[in-house]
CSV table of C-alpha atoms and ligand atoms in Angstrom, one decimal:
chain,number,residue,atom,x,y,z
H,80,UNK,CA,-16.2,-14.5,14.7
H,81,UNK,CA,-16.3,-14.5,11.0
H,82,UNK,CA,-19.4,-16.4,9.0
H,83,UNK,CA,-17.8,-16.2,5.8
H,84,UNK,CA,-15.3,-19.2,5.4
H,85,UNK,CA,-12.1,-19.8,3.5
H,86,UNK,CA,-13.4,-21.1,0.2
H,87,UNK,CA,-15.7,-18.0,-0.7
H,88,UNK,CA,-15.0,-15.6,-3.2
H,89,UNK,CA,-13.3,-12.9,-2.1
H,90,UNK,CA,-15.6,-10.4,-3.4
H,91,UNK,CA,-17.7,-12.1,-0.5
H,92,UNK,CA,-15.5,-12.0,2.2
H,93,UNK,CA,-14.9,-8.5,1.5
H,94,UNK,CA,-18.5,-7.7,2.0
H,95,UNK,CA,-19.9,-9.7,4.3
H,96,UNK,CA,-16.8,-11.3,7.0
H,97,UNK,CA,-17.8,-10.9,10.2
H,98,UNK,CA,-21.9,-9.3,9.3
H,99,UNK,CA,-24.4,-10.7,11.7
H,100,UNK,CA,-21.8,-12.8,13.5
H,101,UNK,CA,-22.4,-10.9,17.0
H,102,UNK,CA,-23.4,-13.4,19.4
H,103,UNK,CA,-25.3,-11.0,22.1
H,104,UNK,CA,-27.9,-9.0,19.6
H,105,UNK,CA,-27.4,-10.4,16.0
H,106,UNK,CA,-26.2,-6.8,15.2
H,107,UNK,CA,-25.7,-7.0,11.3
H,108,UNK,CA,-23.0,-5.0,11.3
H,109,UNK,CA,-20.7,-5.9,13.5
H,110,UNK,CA,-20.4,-3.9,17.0
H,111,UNK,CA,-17.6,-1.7,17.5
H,112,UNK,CA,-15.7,-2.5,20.9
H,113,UNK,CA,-14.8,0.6,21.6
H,114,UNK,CA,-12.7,0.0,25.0
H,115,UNK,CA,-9.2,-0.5,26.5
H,116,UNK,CA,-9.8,-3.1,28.5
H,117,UNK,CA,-11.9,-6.3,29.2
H,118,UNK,CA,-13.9,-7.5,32.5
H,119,UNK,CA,-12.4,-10.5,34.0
H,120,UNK,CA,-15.7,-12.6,34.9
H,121,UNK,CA,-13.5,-14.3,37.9
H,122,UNK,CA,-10.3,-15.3,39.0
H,123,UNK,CA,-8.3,-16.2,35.9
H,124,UNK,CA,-10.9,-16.6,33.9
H,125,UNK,CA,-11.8,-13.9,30.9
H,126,UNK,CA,-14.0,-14.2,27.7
H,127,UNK,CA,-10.2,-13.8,25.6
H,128,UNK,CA,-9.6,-10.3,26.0
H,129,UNK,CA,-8.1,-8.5,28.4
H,130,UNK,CA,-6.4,-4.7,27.3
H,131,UNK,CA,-6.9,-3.3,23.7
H,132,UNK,CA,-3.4,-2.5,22.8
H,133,UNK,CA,-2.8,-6.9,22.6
H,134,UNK,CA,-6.0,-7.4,21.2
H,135,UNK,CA,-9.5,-6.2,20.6
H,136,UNK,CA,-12.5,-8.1,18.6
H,137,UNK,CA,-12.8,-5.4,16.3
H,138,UNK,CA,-9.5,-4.5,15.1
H,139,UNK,CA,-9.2,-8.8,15.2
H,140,UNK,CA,-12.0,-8.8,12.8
H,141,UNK,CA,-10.3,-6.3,10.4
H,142,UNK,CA,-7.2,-8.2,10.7
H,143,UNK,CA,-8.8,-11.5,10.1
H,144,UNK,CA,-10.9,-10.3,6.9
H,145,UNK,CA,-7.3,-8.8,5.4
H,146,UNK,CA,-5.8,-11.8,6.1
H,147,UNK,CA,-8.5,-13.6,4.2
H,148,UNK,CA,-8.2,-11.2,1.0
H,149,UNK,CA,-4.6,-11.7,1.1
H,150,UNK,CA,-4.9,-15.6,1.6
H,151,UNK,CA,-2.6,-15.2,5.0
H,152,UNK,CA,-2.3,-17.1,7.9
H,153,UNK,CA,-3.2,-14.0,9.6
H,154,UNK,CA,-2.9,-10.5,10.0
H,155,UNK,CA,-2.0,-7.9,12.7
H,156,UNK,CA,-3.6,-4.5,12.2
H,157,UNK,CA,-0.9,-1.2,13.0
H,158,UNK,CA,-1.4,2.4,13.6
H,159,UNK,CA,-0.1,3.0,10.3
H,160,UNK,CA,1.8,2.3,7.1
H,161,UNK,CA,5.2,3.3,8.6
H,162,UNK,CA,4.2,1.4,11.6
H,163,UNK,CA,3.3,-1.9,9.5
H,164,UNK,CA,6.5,-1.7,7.6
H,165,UNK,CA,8.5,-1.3,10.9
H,166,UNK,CA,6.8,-4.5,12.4
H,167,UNK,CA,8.6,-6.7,9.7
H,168,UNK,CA,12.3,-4.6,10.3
H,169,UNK,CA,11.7,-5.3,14.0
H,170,UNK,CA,12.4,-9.0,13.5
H,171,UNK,CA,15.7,-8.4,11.9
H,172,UNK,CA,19.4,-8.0,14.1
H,173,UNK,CA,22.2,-6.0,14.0
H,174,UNK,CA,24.4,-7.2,11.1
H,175,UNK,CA,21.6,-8.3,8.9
H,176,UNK,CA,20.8,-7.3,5.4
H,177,UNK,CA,17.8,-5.9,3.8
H,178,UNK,CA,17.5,-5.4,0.2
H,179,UNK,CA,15.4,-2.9,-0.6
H,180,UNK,CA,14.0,-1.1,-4.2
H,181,UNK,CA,15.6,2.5,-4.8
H,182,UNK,CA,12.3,3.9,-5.6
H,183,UNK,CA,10.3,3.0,-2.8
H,184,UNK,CA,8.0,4.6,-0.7
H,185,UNK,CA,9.4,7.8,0.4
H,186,UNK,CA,8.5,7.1,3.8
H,187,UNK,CA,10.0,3.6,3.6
H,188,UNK,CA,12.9,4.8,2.2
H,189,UNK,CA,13.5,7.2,4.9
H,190,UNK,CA,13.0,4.5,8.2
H,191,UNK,CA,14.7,2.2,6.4
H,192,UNK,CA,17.7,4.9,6.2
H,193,UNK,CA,17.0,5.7,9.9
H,194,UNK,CA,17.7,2.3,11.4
H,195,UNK,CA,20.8,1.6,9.0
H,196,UNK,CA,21.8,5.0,10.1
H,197,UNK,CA,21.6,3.3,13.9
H,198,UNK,CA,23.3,0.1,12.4
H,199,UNK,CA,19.9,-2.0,13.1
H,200,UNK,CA,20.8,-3.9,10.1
H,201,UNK,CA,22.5,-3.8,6.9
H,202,UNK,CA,21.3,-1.6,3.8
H,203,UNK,CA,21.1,-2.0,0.4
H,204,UNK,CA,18.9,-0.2,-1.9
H,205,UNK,CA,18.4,-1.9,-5.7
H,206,UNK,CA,16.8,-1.4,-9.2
H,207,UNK,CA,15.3,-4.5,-8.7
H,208,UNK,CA,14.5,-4.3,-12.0
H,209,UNK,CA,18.5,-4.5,-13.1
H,210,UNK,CA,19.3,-8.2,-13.5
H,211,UNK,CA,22.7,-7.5,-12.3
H,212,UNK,CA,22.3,-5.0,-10.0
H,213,UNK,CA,19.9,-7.6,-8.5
H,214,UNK,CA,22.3,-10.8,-8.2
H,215,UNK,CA,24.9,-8.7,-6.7
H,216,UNK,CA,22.7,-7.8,-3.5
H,217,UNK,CA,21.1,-11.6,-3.4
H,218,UNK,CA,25.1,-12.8,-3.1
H,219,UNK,CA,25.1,-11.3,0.1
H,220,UNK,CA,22.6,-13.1,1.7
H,221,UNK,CA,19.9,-10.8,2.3
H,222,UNK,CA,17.7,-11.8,5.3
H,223,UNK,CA,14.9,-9.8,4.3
H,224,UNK,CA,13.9,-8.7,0.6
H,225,UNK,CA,11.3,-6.0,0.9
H,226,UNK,CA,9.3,-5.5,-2.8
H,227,UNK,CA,6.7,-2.6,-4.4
H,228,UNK,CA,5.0,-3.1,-7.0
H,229,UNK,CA,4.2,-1.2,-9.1
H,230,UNK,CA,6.5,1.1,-7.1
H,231,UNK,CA,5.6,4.9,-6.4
H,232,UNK,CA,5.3,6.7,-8.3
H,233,UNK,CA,7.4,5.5,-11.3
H,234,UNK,CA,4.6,2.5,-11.6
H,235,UNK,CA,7.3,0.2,-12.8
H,236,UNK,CA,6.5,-3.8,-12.5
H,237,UNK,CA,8.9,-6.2,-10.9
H,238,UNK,CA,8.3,-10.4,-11.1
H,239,UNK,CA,7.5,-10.9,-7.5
H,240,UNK,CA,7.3,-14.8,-8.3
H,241,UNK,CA,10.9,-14.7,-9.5
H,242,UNK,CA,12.5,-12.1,-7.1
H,243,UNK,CA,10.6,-14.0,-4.0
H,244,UNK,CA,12.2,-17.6,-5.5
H,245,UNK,CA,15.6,-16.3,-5.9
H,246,UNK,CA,15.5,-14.4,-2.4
H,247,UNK,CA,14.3,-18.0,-1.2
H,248,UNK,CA,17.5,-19.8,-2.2
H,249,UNK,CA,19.6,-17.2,-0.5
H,250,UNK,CA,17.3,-17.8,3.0
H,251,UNK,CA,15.5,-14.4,2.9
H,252,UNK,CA,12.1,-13.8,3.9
H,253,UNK,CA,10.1,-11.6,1.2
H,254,UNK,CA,7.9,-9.1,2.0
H,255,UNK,CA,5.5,-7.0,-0.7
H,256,UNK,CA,4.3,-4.0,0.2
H,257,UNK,CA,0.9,-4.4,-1.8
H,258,UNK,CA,-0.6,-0.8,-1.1
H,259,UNK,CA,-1.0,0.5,-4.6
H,260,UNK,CA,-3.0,-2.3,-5.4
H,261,UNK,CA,-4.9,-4.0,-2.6
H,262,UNK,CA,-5.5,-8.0,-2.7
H,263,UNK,CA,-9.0,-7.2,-5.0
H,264,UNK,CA,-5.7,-6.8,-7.7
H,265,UNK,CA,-2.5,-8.8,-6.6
H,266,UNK,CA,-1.6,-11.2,-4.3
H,267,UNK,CA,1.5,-11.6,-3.2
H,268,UNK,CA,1.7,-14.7,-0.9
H,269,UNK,CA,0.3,-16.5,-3.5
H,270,UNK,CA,3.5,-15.6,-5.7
H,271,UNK,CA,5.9,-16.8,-3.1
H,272,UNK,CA,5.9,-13.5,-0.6
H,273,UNK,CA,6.1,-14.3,3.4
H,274,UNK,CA,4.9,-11.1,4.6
H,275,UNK,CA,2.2,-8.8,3.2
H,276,UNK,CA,2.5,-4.6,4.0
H,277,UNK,CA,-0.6,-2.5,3.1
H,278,UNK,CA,-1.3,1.3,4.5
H,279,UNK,CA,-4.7,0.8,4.4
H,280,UNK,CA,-5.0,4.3,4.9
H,281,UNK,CA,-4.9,4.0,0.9
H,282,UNK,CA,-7.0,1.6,-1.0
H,283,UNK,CA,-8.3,-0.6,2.0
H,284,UNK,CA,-9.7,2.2,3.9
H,285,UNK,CA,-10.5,4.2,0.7
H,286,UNK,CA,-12.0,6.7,2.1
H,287,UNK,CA,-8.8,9.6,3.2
H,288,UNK,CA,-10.2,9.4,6.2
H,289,UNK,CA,-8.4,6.6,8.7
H,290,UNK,CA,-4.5,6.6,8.6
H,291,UNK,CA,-3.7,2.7,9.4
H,292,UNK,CA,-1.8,-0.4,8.4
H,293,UNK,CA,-1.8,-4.0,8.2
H,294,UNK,CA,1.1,-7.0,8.3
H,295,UNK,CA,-0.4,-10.0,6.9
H,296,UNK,CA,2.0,-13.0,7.4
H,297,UNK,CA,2.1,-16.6,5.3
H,298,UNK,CA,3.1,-18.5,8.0
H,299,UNK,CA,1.0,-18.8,11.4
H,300,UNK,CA,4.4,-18.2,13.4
H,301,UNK,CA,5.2,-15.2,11.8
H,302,UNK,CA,1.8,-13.9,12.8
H,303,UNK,CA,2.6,-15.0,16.2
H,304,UNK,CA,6.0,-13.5,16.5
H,305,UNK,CA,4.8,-10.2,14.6
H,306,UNK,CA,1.6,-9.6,16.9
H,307,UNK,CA,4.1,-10.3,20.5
H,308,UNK,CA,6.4,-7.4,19.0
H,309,UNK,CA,2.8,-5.2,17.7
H,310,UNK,CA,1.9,-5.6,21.9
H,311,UNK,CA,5.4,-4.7,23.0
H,312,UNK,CA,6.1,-2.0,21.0
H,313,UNK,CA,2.5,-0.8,21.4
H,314,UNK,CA,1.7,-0.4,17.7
H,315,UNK,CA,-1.2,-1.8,17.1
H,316,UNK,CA,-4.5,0.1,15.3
H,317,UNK,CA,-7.1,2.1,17.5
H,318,UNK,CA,-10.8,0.2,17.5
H,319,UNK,CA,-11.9,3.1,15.7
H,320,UNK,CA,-9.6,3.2,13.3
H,321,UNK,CA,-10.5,-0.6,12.6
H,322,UNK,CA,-14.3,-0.2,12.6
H,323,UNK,CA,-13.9,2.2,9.8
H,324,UNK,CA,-11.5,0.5,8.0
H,325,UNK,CA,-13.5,-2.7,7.6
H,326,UNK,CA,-16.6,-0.2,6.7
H,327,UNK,CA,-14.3,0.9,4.1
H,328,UNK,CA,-13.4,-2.5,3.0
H,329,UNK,CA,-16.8,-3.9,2.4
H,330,UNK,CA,-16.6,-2.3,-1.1
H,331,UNK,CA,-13.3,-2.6,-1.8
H,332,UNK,CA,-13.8,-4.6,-5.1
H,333,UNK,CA,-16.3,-2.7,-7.4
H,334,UNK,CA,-14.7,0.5,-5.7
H,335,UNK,CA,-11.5,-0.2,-7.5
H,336,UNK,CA,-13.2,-1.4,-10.7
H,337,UNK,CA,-14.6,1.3,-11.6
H,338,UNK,CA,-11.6,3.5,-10.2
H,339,UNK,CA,-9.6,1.6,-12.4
H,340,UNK,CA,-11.8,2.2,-15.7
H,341,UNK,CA,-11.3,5.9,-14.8
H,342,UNK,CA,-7.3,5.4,-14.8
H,343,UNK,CA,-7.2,3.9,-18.0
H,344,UNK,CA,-9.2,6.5,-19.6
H,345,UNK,CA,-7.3,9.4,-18.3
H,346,UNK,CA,-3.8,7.7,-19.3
H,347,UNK,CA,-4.9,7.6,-22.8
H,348,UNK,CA,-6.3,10.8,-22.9
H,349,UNK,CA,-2.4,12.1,-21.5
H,350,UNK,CA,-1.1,9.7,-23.9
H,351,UNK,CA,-2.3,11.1,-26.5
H,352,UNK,CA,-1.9,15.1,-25.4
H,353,UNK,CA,1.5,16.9,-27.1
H,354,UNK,CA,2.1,18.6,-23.4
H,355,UNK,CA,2.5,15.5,-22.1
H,356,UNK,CA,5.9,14.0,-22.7
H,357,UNK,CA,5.4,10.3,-21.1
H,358,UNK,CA,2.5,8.1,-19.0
H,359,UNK,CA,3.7,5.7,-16.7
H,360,UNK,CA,0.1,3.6,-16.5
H,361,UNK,CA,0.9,-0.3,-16.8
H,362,UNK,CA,-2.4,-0.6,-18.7
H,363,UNK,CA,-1.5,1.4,-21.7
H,364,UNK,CA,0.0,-1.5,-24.3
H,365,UNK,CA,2.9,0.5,-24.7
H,366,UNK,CA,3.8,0.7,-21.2
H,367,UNK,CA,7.4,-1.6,-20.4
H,368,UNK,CA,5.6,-2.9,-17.9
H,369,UNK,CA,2.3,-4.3,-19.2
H,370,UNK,CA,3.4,-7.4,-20.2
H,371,UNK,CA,4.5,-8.5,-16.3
H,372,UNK,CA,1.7,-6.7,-15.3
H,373,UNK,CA,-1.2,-8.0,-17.2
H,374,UNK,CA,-0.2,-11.8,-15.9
H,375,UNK,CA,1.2,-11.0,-11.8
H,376,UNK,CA,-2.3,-8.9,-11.9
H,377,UNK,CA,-5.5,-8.7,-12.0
H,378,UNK,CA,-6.4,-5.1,-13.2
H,379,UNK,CA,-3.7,-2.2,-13.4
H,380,UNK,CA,-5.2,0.2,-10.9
H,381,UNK,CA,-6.0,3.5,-10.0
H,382,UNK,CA,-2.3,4.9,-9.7
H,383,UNK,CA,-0.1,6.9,-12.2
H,384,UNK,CA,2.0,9.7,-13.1
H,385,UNK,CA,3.1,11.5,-16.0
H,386,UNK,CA,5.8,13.7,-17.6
H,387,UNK,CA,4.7,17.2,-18.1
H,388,UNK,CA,6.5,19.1,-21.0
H,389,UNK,CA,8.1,22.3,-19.5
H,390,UNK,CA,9.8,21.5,-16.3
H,391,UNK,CA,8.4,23.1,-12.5
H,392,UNK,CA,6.6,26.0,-13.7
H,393,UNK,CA,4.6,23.9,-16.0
H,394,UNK,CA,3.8,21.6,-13.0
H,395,UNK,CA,2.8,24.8,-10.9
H,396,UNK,CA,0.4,25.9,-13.6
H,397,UNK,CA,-1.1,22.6,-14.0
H,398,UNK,CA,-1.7,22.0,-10.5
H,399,UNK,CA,-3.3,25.5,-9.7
H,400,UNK,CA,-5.9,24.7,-12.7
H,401,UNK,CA,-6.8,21.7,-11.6
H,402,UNK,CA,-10.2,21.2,-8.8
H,403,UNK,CA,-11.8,18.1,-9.6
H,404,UNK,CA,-8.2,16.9,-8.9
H,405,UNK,CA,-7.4,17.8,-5.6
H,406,UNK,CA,-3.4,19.1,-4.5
H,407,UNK,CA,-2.5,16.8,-1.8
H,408,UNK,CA,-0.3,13.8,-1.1
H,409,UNK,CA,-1.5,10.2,-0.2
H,410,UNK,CA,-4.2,8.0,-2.6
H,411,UNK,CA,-6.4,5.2,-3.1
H,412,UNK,CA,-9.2,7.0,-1.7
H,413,UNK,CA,-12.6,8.0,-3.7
H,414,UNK,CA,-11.8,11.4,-4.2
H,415,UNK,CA,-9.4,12.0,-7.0
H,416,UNK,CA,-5.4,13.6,-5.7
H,417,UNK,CA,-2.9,14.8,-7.5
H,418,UNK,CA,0.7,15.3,-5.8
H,419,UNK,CA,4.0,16.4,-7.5
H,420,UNK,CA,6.7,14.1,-6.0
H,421,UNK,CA,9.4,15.6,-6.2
H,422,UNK,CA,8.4,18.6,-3.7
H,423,UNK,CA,5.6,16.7,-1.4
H,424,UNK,CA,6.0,13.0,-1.2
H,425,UNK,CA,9.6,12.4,-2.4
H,426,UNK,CA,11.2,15.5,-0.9
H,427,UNK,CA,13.0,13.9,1.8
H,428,UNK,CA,14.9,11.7,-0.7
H,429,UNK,CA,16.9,14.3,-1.3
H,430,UNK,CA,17.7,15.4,-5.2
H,431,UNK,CA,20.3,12.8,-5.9
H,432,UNK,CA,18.5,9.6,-4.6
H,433,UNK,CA,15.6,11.2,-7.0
H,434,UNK,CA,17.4,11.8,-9.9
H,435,UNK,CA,18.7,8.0,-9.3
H,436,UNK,CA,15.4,6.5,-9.2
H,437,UNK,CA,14.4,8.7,-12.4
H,438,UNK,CA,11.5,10.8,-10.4
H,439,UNK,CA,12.2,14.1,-12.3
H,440,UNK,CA,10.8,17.8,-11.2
H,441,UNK,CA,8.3,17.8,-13.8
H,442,UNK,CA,6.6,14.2,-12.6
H,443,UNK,CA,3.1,14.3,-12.1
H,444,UNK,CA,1.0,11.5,-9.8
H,445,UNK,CA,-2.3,11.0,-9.9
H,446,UNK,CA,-4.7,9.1,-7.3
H,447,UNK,CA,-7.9,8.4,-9.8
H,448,UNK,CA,-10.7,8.2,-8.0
H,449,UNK,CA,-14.8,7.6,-8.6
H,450,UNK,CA,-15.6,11.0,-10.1
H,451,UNK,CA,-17.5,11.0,-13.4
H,452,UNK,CA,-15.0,10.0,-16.4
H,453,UNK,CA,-16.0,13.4,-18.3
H,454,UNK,CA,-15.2,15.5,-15.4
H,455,UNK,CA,-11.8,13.9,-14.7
H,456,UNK,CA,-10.7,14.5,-18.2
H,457,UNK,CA,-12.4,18.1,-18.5
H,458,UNK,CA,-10.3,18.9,-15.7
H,459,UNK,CA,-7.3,17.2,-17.1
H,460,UNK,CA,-8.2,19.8,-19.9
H,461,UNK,CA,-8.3,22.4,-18.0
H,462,UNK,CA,-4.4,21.9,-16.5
H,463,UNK,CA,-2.9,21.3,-19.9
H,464,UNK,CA,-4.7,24.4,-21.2
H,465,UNK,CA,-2.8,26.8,-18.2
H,466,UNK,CA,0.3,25.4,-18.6
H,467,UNK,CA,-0.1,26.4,-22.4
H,468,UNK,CA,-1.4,29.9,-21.9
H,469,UNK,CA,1.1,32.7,-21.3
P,272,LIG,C1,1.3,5.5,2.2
P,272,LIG,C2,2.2,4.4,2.0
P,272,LIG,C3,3.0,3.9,3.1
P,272,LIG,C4,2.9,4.4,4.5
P,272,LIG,O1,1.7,4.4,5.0
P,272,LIG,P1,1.1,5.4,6.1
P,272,LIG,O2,-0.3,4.9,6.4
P,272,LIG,O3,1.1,6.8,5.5
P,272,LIG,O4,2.0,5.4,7.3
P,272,LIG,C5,3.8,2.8,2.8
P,272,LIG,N1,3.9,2.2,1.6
P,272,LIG,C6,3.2,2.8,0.5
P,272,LIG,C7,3.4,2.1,-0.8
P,272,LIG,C8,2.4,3.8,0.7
P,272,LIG,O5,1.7,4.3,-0.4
C-alpha cells in the first residue's frame, strides 16, 4: 500500500505515505473505503478484506503511517483514546499489576479505577517522578507500566529511557501514552517503550474534529495479539474517522512547529505577568523539567498551564474575557482551548486525588494553537486585565 519506505524522513512519511499508491485509478490521494464489508471474488478466495470492524485499507493505511512515525512494528487504529488505552489493559489478568502515574489523564485514571474496582488487575498509582515512591511499586513486579509525559496538565517530565529499563528488569511491558506530543516530538519505542497510546483526536488528527485513537506496538506479536482483541471487542476506528485523520496527519510536522513557537511565546509573556503566580511550560529554562525535556525531546509543545493569582473567581473572570481562546476541554487541534482542570477535565478525580497530584482550583491549561502570536497574547491581555478589574 504505502510508497514511502522505512528509511525516509519522517517529515516525508507524514506527508506523502500511501499518496498515489491506489492501484485501480492512481487517485493521489488515497481512496476512502467507505464500506463494511468486502466482495468475495469466489469460493475462499478474497482480495484480503472481508468486514470492516477486522480490517479495512483505509483505517490500515492510517495505522501503518502511525506506525511508521512512531518507528513501530505496527499499529491498530481505535474508536478513541479511552478505547486505545483499554486495548493494552485488555491483555492483562486478574491478579496482575499496573503501575500507573497519579496525574494522568483524567479519563485514564478513571478506567483504570473502573477495572481495579472489578478486580481486572491490580492498581497502583505513582509520582513516578519520586525515586522512592517509584522502586516501591517496581518491587512488586508490575506487569504493565503505563507512562505520560509531559503528563496533563502539570507538564511535568519523567525519563522514559530509565523508567522503561528499570520496569524491564522487573518483566513489565511499558507503555507511553505520547498524546501531548505526537512522534513529530518524542518517540517512545525508541527509548525502550513496548506499546505506544495516542488520542489522535489531539495532535494527530489536529483538527477537533475526529475523536480517535491509535496502539502502536514494538513488537510484531503484540500487534498481532492487540488487533485479534481490537476485532473481538469491536473497537476498532470508523473508515471515516481514518480518512480524516491521515488528512489531518499529512501536516502534522510544521503544524506543531509553528504551534509550538506560539507556546513559548505565551509562557514567557505569563512568566513574566505579576497575576500569574507559576508556568508549567518545559521550554522556559527555569522550568524543573527542561533539562529532561530538552534531551528525551525534540521540541516542548503546544501544551501548558499556569497558576493564576486569586483562586476560582479569578479563573472565572479570566476565562469569560478570553475569545481568541476558546472555553472547552480537549487540545492539540489548530484552534487555540483553554480548560480549567479542576472543574472540566479533572473533575471526576475527585478533590483529594487532585490536591495529591498538585492540580489546584486556580490551574489554568492551555491548548496553543496556529492563531497569530499578537492575538494570542492580546487576548492573554485581555484575561489578566478582568481578573484585575473590580
Ligand atoms: C484525550 C486524551 C486521552 C483520551 O482520548 P479520547 O480520544 O478523548 O478518548 C488519553 N490520554 C491523553 C493524554 C489525552 O489527552
Amino acid at each position: 500500500m504505502s510508497t514511502v519506505g522505512k528509511t525516509k524522513d519522517p517529515r516525508t512519511v507524514a506527508a506523502a505515505n500511501g499518496v498515489a499508491a491506489d492501484r485501480a485509478f492512481r487517485a493521489v490521494a488515497p481512496p476512502l473505503y467507505l464500506t463494511s464489508t468486502f466482495a468475495f471474488e469466489g469460493f475462499e478466495r478474497n482480495l484480503g478484506y472481508e468486514y470492516t470492524r477486522t480490517a479495512n485499507p483505509t483505517r490500515d493505511l492510517l495505522a501503518e503511517t502511525i506506525a511508521k512515525l512512531e518507528g513501530g512494528a505496527g499499529a491498530v487504529v481505535t474508536s478513541s483514546g479511552m478505547a486505545a488505552v483499554d486495548l493494552v489493559l485488555s491483555l492483562l489478568r486478574p491478579g496482575d499489576l499496573v503501575v500507573a502515574p497519579h496525574d494522568c489523564y483524567g479519563g485514564t485514571y478513571r478506567l483504570l479505577s473502573a477495572r481495579r474496582d472489578r478486580k481486572q488487575f491490580d492498581l497502583a498509582f505513582v509520582d513516578q517522578g519520586n525515586e522512592p515512591a517509584l522502586t516501591t511499586a517496581l518491587r512488586r513486579k508490575p506487569k504493565l507500566v503505563l507512562i505520560e509525559t509531559p503528563s496533563n496538565p502539570l507538564m511535568r517530565v519523567v525519563d522514559i529511557r530509565a523508567i522503561a529499563a528499570r520496569a524491564r528488569e522487573t518483566g513489565a511491558k511499558i507503555a507511553v501514552d505520547n498524546t501531548f506530543l505526537s512522534p513529530a516530538l518524542q518517540q517512545p519505542i525508541a527509548l525502550g517503550a513496548d506499546f505506544v497510546i495516542h488520542s489522535t483526536t489531539k495532535y494527530l488528527n489536529g483538527h477537533s474534529d475526529v475523536v480517535g485513537g491509535a496502539v502502536i506496538a514494538a513488537a510484531s506479536s503484540d500487534v498481532e495479539a492487540l488487533s485479534a482483541w481490537a476485532n473481538i471487542a469491536g473497537t476498532t476506528g470508523s473508515p471515516f474517522d481514518a480518512h480524516l485523520t491521515l488528512r489531518g496527519l499529512r501536516t502534522l510536522f510544521p503544524r506543531i512547529e509553528r504551534q509550538q513557537a506560539n507556546a513559548m511565546a505565551v509562557a514567557q509573556f505569563l512568566a513574566r505577568h505579576p497575576l500569574v503566580a507559576a508556568v508549567h511550560y518545559p521550554g522556559l529554562d527555569s522550568d524543573p523539567a527542561h533539562a529532561i525535556a530538552s534531551v528525551q525531546q525534540s521540541g516542548f509543545g503546544a501544551m501548558l498551564s499556569f497558576e493564576l493569582a486569586g483562586g476560582t473567581y479569578a479563573v472565572r473572570r479570566f476565562v469569560e474575557a478570553v475569545d481568541v481562546f476558546t472555553l472547552a476541554e480537549s487540545l492539540g487541534g489548530v484552534e487555540s482551548l483553554v480548560a480549567h482542570p479542576a472543574t472540566m477535565t479533572h473533575a471526576g478525580m475527585g478533590p483529594e486525588a487532585r490536591r495529591a497530584a498538585g492540580i489546584s482550583d486556580s490551574l489554568i491549561r492551555l491548548s496553543v494553537g496556529l492563531e497569530a502570536e499578537a492575538d494570542l497574547i492580546a487576548d492573554l491581555e485581555r484575561g489578566l486585565a478582568a481578573v484585575r478589574s473590580p
